[in-house]
């Protein structure tokens, strides 16, 4: 069972137009564990937050925020319009 985490997050992986769409916690975990180009503190924090959100130990908004921070440090660009979030 996949855990939906709100509006999908769209990330640009390269200037060539490669993109990914993340719409569940499991997709975010897969990318961080299997396809992430760097292994840094932001990635580790995001993995921890995603695990916590999956276990209902923190908010999904907190996990999304950590994932987005990890994406930025990995050089990805968010193409998602970020509006106000009330679950962070």
mmCIF file of C-alpha atoms in Angstrom:
data_model
loop_
_atom_site.group_PDB
_atom_site.id
_atom_site.type_symbol
_atom_site.label_atom_id
_atom_site.label_comp_id
_atom_site.label_asym_id
_atom_site.label_seq_id
_atom_site.Cartn_x
_atom_site.Cartn_y
_atom_site.Cartn_z
ATOM 1 C CA UNK A 1 0.000 0.000 0.000
ATOM 2 C CA UNK A 2 1.430 3.369 -1.014
ATOM 3 C CA UNK A 3 1.039 6.389 1.233
ATOM 4 C CA UNK A 4 -0.180 9.371 -0.771
ATOM 5 C CA UNK A 5 1.500 12.580 0.386
ATOM 6 C CA UNK A 6 -0.618 15.288 -1.174
ATOM 7 C CA UNK A 7 -0.039 17.076 -4.444
ATOM 8 C CA UNK A 8 2.628 15.357 -6.544
ATOM 9 C CA UNK A 9 6.082 16.913 -6.504
ATOM 10 C CA UNK A 10 7.673 17.444 -9.912
ATOM 11 C CA UNK A 11 11.473 17.691 -10.041
ATOM 12 C CA UNK A 12 13.736 18.578 -12.950
ATOM 13 C CA UNK A 13 16.653 16.164 -12.921
ATOM 14 C CA UNK A 14 18.660 17.850 -15.656
ATOM 15 C CA UNK A 15 18.597 20.872 -17.951
ATOM 16 C CA UNK A 16 17.744 18.439 -20.782
ATOM 17 C CA UNK A 17 14.187 18.143 -19.492
ATOM 18 C CA UNK A 18 14.428 14.884 -17.535
ATOM 19 C CA UNK A 19 11.786 14.971 -14.802
ATOM 20 C CA UNK A 20 10.359 12.811 -12.067
ATOM 21 C CA UNK A 21 6.966 13.000 -10.429
ATOM 22 C CA UNK A 22 6.784 11.929 -6.799
ATOM 23 C CA UNK A 23 3.311 11.354 -5.389
ATOM 24 C CA UNK A 24 3.860 8.874 -2.545
ATOM 25 C CA UNK A 25 6.226 8.400 0.360
ATOM 26 C CA UNK A 26 7.355 5.096 -1.139
ATOM 27 C CA UNK A 27 8.356 6.739 -4.422
ATOM 28 C CA UNK A 28 10.391 9.325 -2.523
ATOM 29 C CA UNK A 29 12.059 6.591 -0.470
ATOM 30 C CA UNK A 30 12.874 4.603 -3.625
ATOM 31 C CA UNK A 31 14.539 7.590 -5.267
ATOM 32 C CA UNK A 32 16.521 8.469 -2.154
ATOM 33 C CA UNK A 33 17.680 4.885 -1.612
ATOM 34 C CA UNK A 34 18.286 3.721 -5.178
ATOM 35 C CA UNK A 35 18.695 6.626 -7.578
ATOM 36 C CA UNK A 36 20.017 9.581 -5.565
ATOM 37 C CA UNK A 37 23.221 11.072 -6.988
ATOM 38 C CA UNK A 38 24.714 12.152 -3.635
ATOM 39 C CA UNK A 39 24.880 10.712 -0.151
ATOM 40 C CA UNK A 40 24.816 13.703 2.185
ATOM 41 C CA UNK A 41 23.212 14.815 5.443
ATOM 42 C CA UNK A 42 20.130 16.189 3.647
ATOM 43 C CA UNK A 43 19.500 12.786 2.048
ATOM 44 C CA UNK A 44 19.840 11.036 5.409
ATOM 45 C CA UNK A 45 17.482 13.538 7.077
ATOM 46 C CA UNK A 46 14.933 13.052 4.307
ATOM 47 C CA UNK A 47 15.092 9.264 4.621
ATOM 48 C CA UNK A 48 14.546 9.575 8.366
ATOM 49 C CA UNK A 49 11.588 11.927 7.957
ATOM 50 C CA UNK A 50 10.001 9.725 5.300
ATOM 51 C CA UNK A 51 10.327 6.682 7.557
ATOM 52 C CA UNK A 52 8.830 8.664 10.455
ATOM 53 C CA UNK A 53 5.921 9.904 8.316
ATOM 54 C CA UNK A 54 5.224 6.354 7.123
ATOM 55 C CA UNK A 55 4.969 5.318 10.783
ATOM 56 C CA UNK A 56 2.812 8.382 11.671
ATOM 57 C CA UNK A 57 5.607 9.760 13.872
ATOM 58 C CA UNK A 58 5.823 13.101 12.024
ATOM 59 C CA UNK A 59 3.737 15.006 9.515
ATOM 60 C CA UNK A 60 3.762 14.287 5.811
ATOM 61 C CA UNK A 61 4.488 17.999 5.286
ATOM 62 C CA UNK A 62 7.689 17.634 7.298
ATOM 63 C CA UNK A 63 8.729 14.658 5.154
ATOM 64 C CA UNK A 64 7.972 16.571 1.942
ATOM 65 C CA UNK A 65 10.023 19.505 3.147
ATOM 66 C CA UNK A 66 12.990 17.270 4.001
ATOM 67 C CA UNK A 67 12.735 15.542 0.606
ATOM 68 C CA UNK A 68 12.681 18.890 -1.182
ATOM 69 C CA UNK A 69 15.756 20.048 0.768
ATOM 70 C CA UNK A 70 17.575 16.865 -0.229
ATOM 71 C CA UNK A 71 16.548 17.407 -3.846
ATOM 72 C CA UNK A 72 18.024 20.900 -3.800
ATOM 73 C CA UNK A 73 21.346 19.707 -2.369
ATOM 74 C CA UNK A 74 21.415 17.010 -5.064
ATOM 75 C CA UNK A 75 21.048 19.688 -7.740
ATOM 76 C CA UNK A 76 17.429 19.033 -8.681
ATOM 77 C CA UNK A 77 14.986 21.868 -9.298
ATOM 78 C CA UNK A 78 11.413 21.805 -8.038
ATOM 79 C CA UNK A 79 8.858 22.477 -10.762
ATOM 80 C CA UNK A 80 5.969 22.222 -8.315
ATOM 81 C CA UNK A 81 4.098 25.336 -7.291
ATOM 82 C CA UNK A 82 4.418 25.370 -3.521
ATOM 83 C CA UNK A 83 1.411 26.961 -1.904
ATOM 84 C CA UNK A 84 0.777 27.326 1.821
ATOM 85 C CA UNK A 85 0.806 24.020 3.664
ATOM 86 C CA UNK A 86 -1.017 23.514 6.902
ATOM 87 C CA UNK A 87 0.303 20.033 7.756
ATOM 88 C CA UNK A 88 4.003 20.903 8.116
#
